[in-house]
Amino acid sequence: MVRVRFAPSPTGPLHIGGVRTALFNYLFAKRNGGKMILRIEDTDQTRFVEGAEEYIMESLEWCGIKFDEGIKEGGNYGPYRQSDRREIYNKYAKILIENQSVYMAFDSPEELDKLRSEAEAKGETFVYNHESRKNLKNSLALSKEQVAELLENKTPYVLRFKMPENQLVELYDEIRGEIKFNTQELDDKVLVKTDGLPTYHLANIVDDHLMEITHVIRGEEWLPSLPLHDLLYRAFGWTAPKFAHLPLILKPSGKGKLSKRDGDQLGFPVFPTQWDSGEEIFKGYREEGYFPEAFINMLALLGWNPGTEQEIFSMDELIQVFSLDRVGKSGSRFDPDKTKWFNHQYLIKKSGEELAEEFKVILDEKNINYSGFPLARICEMLKERVNFIHELWEESYFFFQAPETYDEKFLKKSYKEDSTQLLQKLIEILKNQQNFSSEEIENSVKTWIESAEIGFGRVMSPFRLALVGAGKGPHVFDIVEIIGKDESIRRISALIEFVDGK
RNA sequence: GGUCCAUUCGUCUAGGGGUUAGGACGUCAGGUUUUCAUCCUGGUAACAGGGGUUCGAUUCCCCUAUGGACUGCCA
């Protein structure tokens, strides 16, 4: 049984890189009939952020990523919050002490900071490793008596991993293939902090083992800790799960991995849903008007591809075709334009009725009275022209309200000397029109234009101007039908008056 | 600095010892729409560089360059 986990730390909102990691885990699990687990990694109490845990669960739910086990869902492998698993880690830390895979280090953070800055001043980097540990305050370098004394005085200490010397570790990544490390280059990572809580490294190995995780799918930033993790499994005598390290998501412009503030600077959201930090509000895809399906579709194709030319995938379709061996190795820059295109694709797939339901919310906010208007028909008519539902207003306002101003350029271009006269004639025709359907009105008007040999543009352009106030919008006669005879005539008269008064 | 990872059109990517190096977004041009948008057609544009291996490398190997990640009692 495939079991994967998404293991965020609740230090703030989840950005799209994290969402993609969750998505790939989810797709992989579902593709293989496995389980998807949410584990909250909150071993760092100093970075706790109120509301982050709820944010993570809620935003993933919006995305359509569901968990089989987690703090909300429950499950047989809990608790699913690391801060609720302290005793478990203590137990496993003891095993490492007993088999001498770790040692006690009494160096204070201040002492280590000092060593780091001293090294930096010399253009070097301080590393706590097999070399330097011989001269530091730890149970390896100190005598038994000294250690006993430090313990007697209740000197705080951490547990560090005793990295083996000069050992070649050959590892396999499901995406990248073989990766080799020499332990010589690795440092002695802290596994248990002075507060008694484990660091990520220990907690993650213990939990993945206990939760019977079969595949660890995580961001590329974890690749450098892979050898440590593998060595930890060996120290426990456990079999390691399979690993897959996903390529990073880069900023759209410039270099570097996408970060929290890039959105505001570059004008697109970085988070699935809005996040209010108390001081600042970060935009979300949901609030900007993106459909979750479009957002997920875009994310799925960032770093993965199906090997075919299909681009539009529902979540179910993604589950059917997803595989890790089609995940790329190089980081991908995020493209906001393409994300909009995806949204457009999903928007035009929706029916007029569906769109109308959502459009109503926007009309209500604007206090627009739309009763009597065929909203579904209007949405259907205009959906090709927009990327977002909220943009529908900009394309349809003239249905609900008469133009208050006229586009200067279009007025100049379309309103000629005889326009007033032609519009007056047009009013006559509309008045006499019995069947007021788009098609019938068009018939009548065309018959007149043709028989009078006027030329379509000379009538249609001012006509559109009168109805819309600008040179845009759908078929003129559709507008006429929808707003009705009286309103159409009123608008034409208004335009004539406007020009007369000029 | 050190370790590790990566490198195909502007961007996301397909491909893989012999291809006109394919698609999508963007962009540009034409056509349709007597408006605008859509849509259609077409164009633009890429194998980072240098060495090998080979009859032949964009593809395999090495080096260089560039970019990135990591280098915390963070995850």
XYZ file of C-alpha atoms (C1' of nucleotides) in Angstrom:
577
model
C 0.000 0.000 0.000
C 1.394 3.345 -1.050
C 1.376 5.895 1.744
C 2.601 9.447 1.213
C 2.514 12.500 3.409
C 2.437 16.215 3.008
C 4.227 17.678 5.998
C 4.116 21.447 6.180
C 5.220 23.501 9.078
C 2.562 25.928 10.306
C 4.687 29.042 10.122
C 2.472 30.955 7.737
C 0.458 30.526 4.580
C 1.270 27.816 2.091
C 2.700 29.192 -1.116
C 2.232 27.674 -4.539
C 5.427 25.651 -4.273
C 4.028 23.946 -1.220
C 0.669 23.459 -2.885
C 2.368 21.791 -5.812
C 4.249 19.448 -3.491
C 0.941 18.556 -1.862
C -0.646 18.087 -5.278
C 2.064 15.752 -6.574
C 1.854 13.713 -3.390
C -1.892 13.537 -3.750
C -1.774 12.544 -7.427
C 0.836 9.919 -6.738
C -1.137 8.453 -3.852
C -4.416 8.343 -5.747
C -2.790 7.037 -8.904
C -1.486 4.116 -6.908
C -4.569 3.561 -4.827
C -2.701 4.738 -1.756
C -3.246 7.021 1.201
C -2.501 10.713 1.543
C -1.558 11.936 4.988
C -1.318 15.428 6.421
C 1.222 15.798 9.175
C 1.843 19.105 10.854
C 5.514 19.679 11.599
C 5.499 22.120 14.441
C 8.587 21.130 16.399
C 9.807 24.710 16.341
C 7.707 26.451 18.935
C 9.313 29.803 18.281
C 7.927 29.952 14.778
C 4.359 29.108 15.591
C 1.891 31.291 13.689
C -1.712 31.572 14.764
C -4.124 30.342 12.134
C -1.523 28.819 9.830
C -2.651 25.271 10.479
C -6.254 26.132 9.593
C -5.058 28.058 6.579
C -3.195 25.032 5.256
C -6.173 22.734 5.620
C -8.670 25.191 4.247
C -6.641 26.269 1.243
C -5.857 22.701 0.237
C -9.508 21.880 0.512
C -10.283 24.731 -1.867
C -7.753 23.210 -4.264
C -9.508 19.864 -4.103
C -6.619 18.082 -2.412
C -8.072 15.708 0.125
C -6.436 13.807 2.932
C -7.151 10.302 4.118
C -5.453 10.832 7.457
C -4.600 13.949 9.381
C -5.425 16.026 12.412
C -8.957 16.605 11.169
C -9.530 13.259 9.493
C -7.981 11.112 12.204
C -6.417 7.750 11.390
C -4.586 4.851 12.945
C -1.148 6.406 12.841
C -1.704 9.529 14.938
C -1.273 11.884 16.488
C -0.683 13.823 13.300
C 0.752 16.916 14.914
C 4.373 16.587 15.915
C 4.000 18.642 19.051
C 1.621 15.901 20.232
C 4.244 13.213 19.708
C 6.975 14.307 22.106
C 7.191 11.104 24.129
C 7.541 9.119 20.937
C 10.632 11.041 19.913
C 12.131 10.707 23.378
C 11.852 6.978 23.108
C 13.613 6.876 19.767
C 16.270 9.363 20.804
C 17.183 6.911 23.558
C 17.772 4.217 20.998
C 20.234 6.450 19.200
C 22.000 7.259 22.457
C 22.267 3.592 23.287
C 23.695 2.595 19.964
C 25.994 5.622 20.032
C 24.762 7.220 16.859
C 24.465 10.518 18.679
C 26.398 12.417 21.315
C 25.676 15.208 23.751
C 26.887 18.671 22.802
C 26.995 21.364 25.468
C 28.054 24.282 23.289
C 25.666 27.173 23.743
C 24.113 28.925 20.749
C 26.161 31.999 21.679
C 29.395 30.027 21.598
C 28.537 28.595 18.221
C 27.554 31.987 16.853
C 30.901 33.283 17.940
C 32.715 30.451 16.178
C 30.699 31.114 13.046
C 31.442 34.798 12.920
C 35.111 34.195 13.668
C 35.315 31.768 10.790
C 33.463 34.163 8.556
C 35.918 36.926 9.370
C 38.651 34.650 8.087
C 36.669 33.875 4.965
C 35.877 30.396 6.189
C 32.761 28.569 7.262
C 32.417 26.969 10.642
C 31.032 23.468 10.501
C 30.245 21.211 13.430
C 31.624 18.008 11.979
C 33.879 15.036 12.550
C 36.872 17.364 12.592
C 35.732 20.230 14.752
C 33.807 18.096 17.232
C 37.149 16.911 18.632
C 37.753 20.357 20.051
C 34.282 21.316 21.186
C 32.240 20.876 24.321
C 30.694 17.488 23.782
C 30.621 14.016 25.185
C 33.011 12.797 22.523
C 35.807 15.243 23.260
C 35.321 15.715 26.991
C 36.284 13.236 29.671
C 33.644 11.238 31.489
C 34.202 13.359 34.592
C 33.754 16.617 32.712
C 30.538 15.395 31.146
C 29.258 14.217 34.498
C 29.978 17.621 35.943
C 28.188 19.464 33.160
C 25.184 17.226 33.639
C 25.371 17.731 37.370
C 25.188 21.496 36.824
C 22.174 21.036 34.574
C 24.043 22.447 31.610
C 21.695 22.399 28.644
C 22.759 20.163 25.817
C 21.626 18.996 22.430
C 21.972 15.616 20.797
C 23.985 15.654 17.596
C 24.268 12.961 15.004
C 27.721 11.394 14.934
C 28.415 11.556 11.239
C 30.647 8.670 10.149
C 33.994 9.615 8.657
C 34.831 9.231 5.012
C 32.017 6.989 3.989
C 30.494 7.026 0.542
C 26.705 7.115 0.617
C 25.047 6.137 -2.642
C 21.435 7.109 -2.845
C 18.675 6.919 -5.353
C 16.154 9.602 -6.122
C 13.060 8.608 -8.084
C 13.359 11.722 -10.215
C 17.084 12.334 -10.390
C 18.551 8.853 -10.275
C 21.763 8.123 -8.406
C 23.242 10.698 -6.097
C 26.464 10.194 -4.198
C 27.682 11.909 -1.075
C 30.758 11.538 1.045
C 30.031 11.745 4.767
C 33.326 13.587 5.088
C 31.566 16.688 3.804
C 28.551 16.404 6.036
C 28.065 17.973 9.434
C 26.816 16.707 12.763
C 23.239 17.883 12.723
C 21.337 18.598 15.907
C 18.676 15.944 16.382
C 17.262 16.917 19.746
C 17.197 20.511 20.902
C 17.791 21.792 24.440
C 14.032 22.133 24.862
C 13.821 18.381 24.448
C 11.994 18.559 21.153
C 13.466 16.912 18.085
C 14.512 18.865 15.034
C 12.903 18.190 11.691
C 15.501 15.569 10.843
C 14.731 13.203 13.702
C 10.989 13.792 13.844
C 10.611 13.294 10.139
C 12.421 9.950 10.107
C 10.643 8.603 13.165
C 7.235 9.706 11.916
C 7.696 8.525 8.368
C 8.743 5.144 9.711
C 5.957 4.872 12.259
C 3.365 6.120 9.785
C 4.624 3.587 7.271
C 5.305 6.172 4.607
C 6.440 4.444 1.425
C 7.383 7.473 -0.696
C 8.736 10.794 0.445
C 7.941 13.398 -2.200
C 9.262 16.811 -1.201
C 10.978 19.913 -2.510
C 14.468 19.964 -3.925
C 15.651 22.070 -1.002
C 15.745 18.834 0.988
C 18.205 17.092 -1.265
C 21.255 18.083 0.789
C 19.772 16.428 3.893
C 19.012 13.207 2.096
C 22.242 11.436 3.168
C 21.626 12.363 6.796
C 18.131 10.982 6.595
C 19.308 7.788 5.006
C 22.002 7.350 7.642
C 19.365 7.876 10.301
C 17.266 5.052 8.911
C 20.356 2.888 9.012
C 21.101 3.923 12.579
C 17.642 2.720 13.555
C 17.978 -0.394 11.453
C 14.948 0.586 9.394
C 14.319 0.431 5.686
C 14.145 3.883 4.159
C 11.181 4.878 2.006
C 11.715 5.910 -1.585
C 12.584 9.537 -2.185
C 11.610 11.972 -4.899
C 12.806 15.561 -4.856
C 10.693 17.968 -6.853
C 12.307 20.819 -8.785
C 11.876 24.305 -7.413
C 9.455 26.925 -8.606
C 11.350 30.046 -9.568
C 10.358 33.691 -9.726
C 8.792 34.777 -13.033
C 11.404 37.449 -13.496
C 14.874 37.507 -12.144
C 16.402 34.638 -10.306
C 15.827 32.602 -7.232
C 13.041 30.563 -5.801
C 9.636 32.089 -5.570
C 9.006 33.761 -2.266
C 6.236 35.292 -0.256
C 6.626 38.861 -1.397
C 7.143 38.239 -5.104
C 3.429 38.361 -5.666
C 2.963 41.900 -4.530
C 5.979 43.083 -6.422
C 5.063 41.355 -9.647
C 1.312 41.628 -9.464
C 0.048 38.071 -9.095
C -0.856 35.921 -6.109
C 1.642 33.532 -4.564
C -0.889 31.933 -2.249
C -3.902 29.764 -3.039
C -6.167 31.791 -0.804
C -5.807 35.144 0.849
C -3.696 35.383 3.985
C -4.073 38.129 6.530
C -0.969 38.301 8.662
C -2.500 40.951 10.869
C -0.194 43.562 9.440
C -0.483 42.758 5.806
C -2.889 41.051 3.462
C -1.456 38.700 0.868
C -3.581 38.054 -2.186
C -4.913 34.624 -3.003
C -5.895 32.920 -6.231
C -9.369 32.293 -4.903
C -9.993 35.945 -4.120
C -8.566 37.087 -7.440
C -11.216 35.069 -9.243
C -9.342 31.952 -10.285
C -11.143 28.646 -10.396
C -9.491 25.966 -8.277
C -9.518 23.613 -11.291
C -7.564 26.130 -13.353
C -5.118 26.816 -10.564
C -4.485 23.102 -10.048
C -4.208 22.452 -13.778
C -1.576 25.143 -14.097
C 0.348 23.848 -11.096
C 0.275 20.254 -12.315
C 1.980 21.247 -15.543
C 4.710 23.118 -13.716
C 7.451 20.545 -13.513
C 5.403 17.645 -14.785
C 4.050 16.820 -18.229
C 1.949 13.983 -19.558
C 4.098 13.310 -22.620
C 1.121 14.076 -24.830
C -0.169 17.377 -26.121
C -3.105 17.505 -23.789
C -3.049 20.576 -21.573
C -6.420 20.681 -19.920
C -6.782 18.133 -17.154
C -9.370 17.654 -14.477
C -8.147 16.345 -11.155
C -9.431 12.881 -12.067
C -7.635 12.953 -15.374
C -4.438 14.006 -13.638
C -4.784 11.096 -11.254
C -5.155 8.737 -14.208
C -1.952 9.815 -15.939
C 0.375 11.108 -13.236
C 3.733 9.499 -12.761
C 6.941 10.547 -11.070
C 9.133 9.637 -14.005
C 7.560 12.427 -16.018
C 8.543 15.029 -13.459
C 11.319 17.264 -14.734
C 14.605 17.919 -13.014
C 15.125 21.607 -13.531
C 13.441 24.466 -11.746
C 10.570 26.142 -13.518
C 9.745 29.785 -13.698
C 6.222 30.588 -12.880
C 4.215 32.285 -15.673
C 1.228 34.374 -14.540
C 0.007 34.858 -18.136
C -0.430 31.180 -18.710
C -2.319 30.886 -15.466
C -4.838 33.403 -16.796
C -5.121 31.418 -19.991
C -5.956 28.311 -17.982
C -8.644 30.228 -16.152
C -10.095 31.360 -19.466
C -10.214 27.766 -20.664
C -12.174 26.698 -17.604
C -14.413 29.725 -17.775
C -15.524 29.091 -21.345
C -16.220 25.469 -20.468
C -18.849 26.590 -18.007
C -22.438 27.104 -19.103
C -24.162 30.467 -19.141
C -26.291 29.291 -16.230
C -23.281 28.388 -14.101
C -21.583 31.677 -14.836
C -24.751 33.645 -14.172
C -24.962 32.231 -10.648
C -21.538 33.582 -9.839
C -22.037 36.790 -11.774
C -25.101 37.579 -9.680
C -22.886 37.895 -6.633
C -20.879 40.596 -8.349
C -24.001 42.408 -9.579
C -25.435 42.333 -6.077
C -22.265 43.875 -4.726
C -22.632 46.653 -7.255
C -26.284 47.101 -6.433
C -27.345 46.414 -9.966
C -30.950 45.458 -10.566
C -30.809 42.574 -12.975
C -34.316 41.266 -12.607
C -35.854 40.637 -15.993
C -32.463 40.262 -17.655
C -31.505 36.928 -19.227
C -28.264 36.660 -17.276
C -27.387 33.191 -18.501
C -27.728 34.307 -22.104
C -25.644 37.412 -21.449
C -22.898 35.352 -19.778
C -22.915 32.832 -22.593
C -22.623 35.656 -25.099
C -19.659 37.261 -23.366
C -17.692 34.429 -21.794
C -15.214 34.126 -24.657
C -14.086 37.661 -23.990
C -12.989 37.339 -20.378
C -10.567 35.480 -18.174
C -12.466 36.014 -14.933
C -16.080 36.233 -13.923
C -15.564 39.669 -12.440
C -14.454 40.882 -15.864
C -17.921 40.100 -17.138
C -19.109 43.404 -15.708
C -16.781 45.432 -17.888
C -18.220 43.610 -20.913
C -21.885 43.797 -19.942
C -22.586 46.959 -17.929
C -24.414 48.526 -20.881
C -27.149 45.949 -20.622
C -28.052 47.210 -17.173
C -27.417 50.905 -17.490
C -27.543 53.418 -20.325
C -24.213 54.948 -21.322
C -23.364 58.096 -19.403
C -20.487 59.086 -21.610
C -19.499 58.329 -25.177
C -16.094 57.167 -26.286
C -14.544 60.258 -27.933
C -12.644 58.475 -30.638
C -15.491 56.249 -31.637
C -17.928 59.152 -31.588
C -15.764 61.146 -33.974
C -15.263 58.191 -36.239
C -18.845 57.016 -36.389
C -21.046 60.099 -36.035
C -21.253 61.888 -39.366
C -23.421 64.756 -40.644
C -26.331 62.563 -41.641
C -26.192 60.356 -38.549
C -28.892 62.266 -36.680
C -31.251 61.880 -39.552
C -30.470 58.196 -39.946
C -30.925 57.551 -36.250
C -34.309 59.246 -36.329
C -35.348 56.960 -39.117
C -34.012 54.041 -37.122
C -36.196 55.038 -34.211
C -39.199 54.959 -36.525
C -38.345 51.458 -37.666
C -37.915 50.201 -34.125
C -41.199 51.787 -33.089
C -43.010 49.950 -35.834
C -41.260 46.669 -35.160
C -43.820 44.100 -34.020
C -41.707 41.004 -33.380
C -38.874 42.332 -31.242
C -36.440 39.452 -31.583
C -32.833 40.019 -32.532
C -33.282 38.267 -35.825
C -36.460 40.095 -36.834
C -35.132 43.509 -35.897
C -32.021 42.794 -37.891
C -34.210 41.875 -40.856
C -36.160 45.099 -40.731
C -33.127 47.299 -40.288
C -31.213 45.547 -43.043
C -34.106 45.818 -45.433
C -34.251 49.539 -44.854
C -30.497 50.035 -45.203
C -30.332 48.024 -48.374
C -33.315 49.606 -50.021
C -32.151 53.091 -49.097
C -28.623 52.189 -50.226
C -27.040 53.791 -47.215
C -24.226 51.442 -46.225
C -24.216 49.446 -43.040
C -21.422 51.185 -41.223
C -23.142 54.548 -41.326
C -26.096 53.193 -39.405
C -24.596 50.442 -37.310
C -21.713 52.397 -35.827
C -23.764 55.266 -34.360
C -26.372 52.682 -33.383
C -23.785 50.775 -31.350
C -22.479 54.006 -29.908
C -25.963 54.902 -28.701
C -26.485 51.526 -27.038
C -23.069 50.851 -25.601
C -21.349 54.212 -25.475
C -18.305 52.755 -27.174
C -17.160 50.667 -30.103
C -17.300 47.351 -28.383
C -19.667 44.630 -27.303
C -21.606 41.763 -28.812
C -23.962 41.739 -31.783
C -25.974 45.008 -31.839
C -29.350 43.364 -32.412
C -28.836 40.988 -29.484
C -28.320 44.003 -27.262
C -31.443 45.655 -28.673
C -33.536 42.598 -28.027
C -32.329 42.239 -24.464
C -32.719 45.849 -23.376
C -36.039 46.151 -25.239
C -37.756 48.576 -27.546
C -38.328 51.506 -25.211
C -34.869 51.506 -23.754
C -33.271 51.211 -27.191
C -35.201 54.189 -28.478
C -34.406 56.172 -25.342
C -30.697 55.545 -25.844
C -30.764 56.576 -29.477
C -32.608 59.776 -28.621
C -30.146 60.459 -25.842
C -27.263 60.237 -28.266
C -28.963 62.606 -30.710
C -29.560 65.082 -27.914
C -26.013 64.747 -26.721
C -24.634 65.551 -30.162
C -27.123 68.398 -30.692
C -26.154 69.982 -27.435
C -22.513 69.954 -28.338
C 33.969 29.326 0.047
C 32.257 23.986 0.347
C 28.607 20.101 -0.999
C 24.706 18.756 -4.097
C 21.341 19.657 -8.208
C 20.246 21.664 -12.833
C 20.893 23.897 -18.178
C 16.085 22.726 -25.503
C 12.385 29.074 -28.431
C 11.146 35.172 -23.933
C 8.239 31.330 -20.568
C 6.252 26.062 -19.609
C 7.939 21.900 -22.129
C 8.288 17.228 -25.933
C 12.132 14.661 -28.070
C 16.535 11.874 -28.151
C 23.062 9.246 -31.687
C 21.017 10.522 -38.263
C 14.228 14.860 -36.889
C 12.381 20.444 -41.584
C 14.142 19.836 -33.210
C 7.283 19.194 -32.015
C 3.369 21.584 -28.868
C 1.382 25.435 -25.480
C 1.557 30.632 -23.424
C 3.319 35.310 -25.130
C 4.428 38.145 -29.367
C 3.891 39.639 -34.664
C 1.137 39.438 -39.468
C -3.173 38.153 -42.364
C -8.409 36.453 -42.473
C -13.478 36.216 -40.274
C -16.533 39.225 -37.130
C -19.393 46.129 -40.957
C -17.385 47.428 -33.522
C -14.265 45.338 -29.735
C -12.970 40.664 -28.063
C -13.144 35.678 -29.471
C -11.924 32.449 -33.371
C -9.013 30.661 -37.742
C -4.401 30.696 -40.623
C 0.545 31.796 -40.790
C 5.252 33.862 -38.941
C 8.975 34.749 -35.115
C 12.019 32.166 -31.895
C 15.813 27.228 -28.691
C 19.533 22.422 -27.936
C 25.000 27.578 -22.717
C 30.447 27.072 -24.433
C 34.750 23.928 -25.261
C 36.810 19.238 -25.649
C 36.266 14.073 -26.436
C 33.588 9.027 -28.024
C 31.427 8.123 -32.907
C 30.908 7.549 -39.852
C 27.590 11.088 -37.354
C 26.216 14.446 -31.599
C 21.336 18.676 -29.289
C 21.184 13.543 -27.378
C 26.669 9.684 -24.278
C 31.395 11.208 -21.292
C 34.652 15.164 -19.277
C 35.743 20.253 -18.323
C 34.175 25.313 -18.107
C 30.384 28.852 -17.584
C 25.798 30.148 -15.701
C 21.713 29.452 -12.439
C 19.748 27.295 -8.040
C 19.365 24.726 -3.307
C 21.751 23.658 1.147
C 25.569 25.074 4.501
C 20.667 27.073 11.956
C 19.217 24.100 18.742
C 14.107 26.492 10.855
C 11.318 23.386 8.240
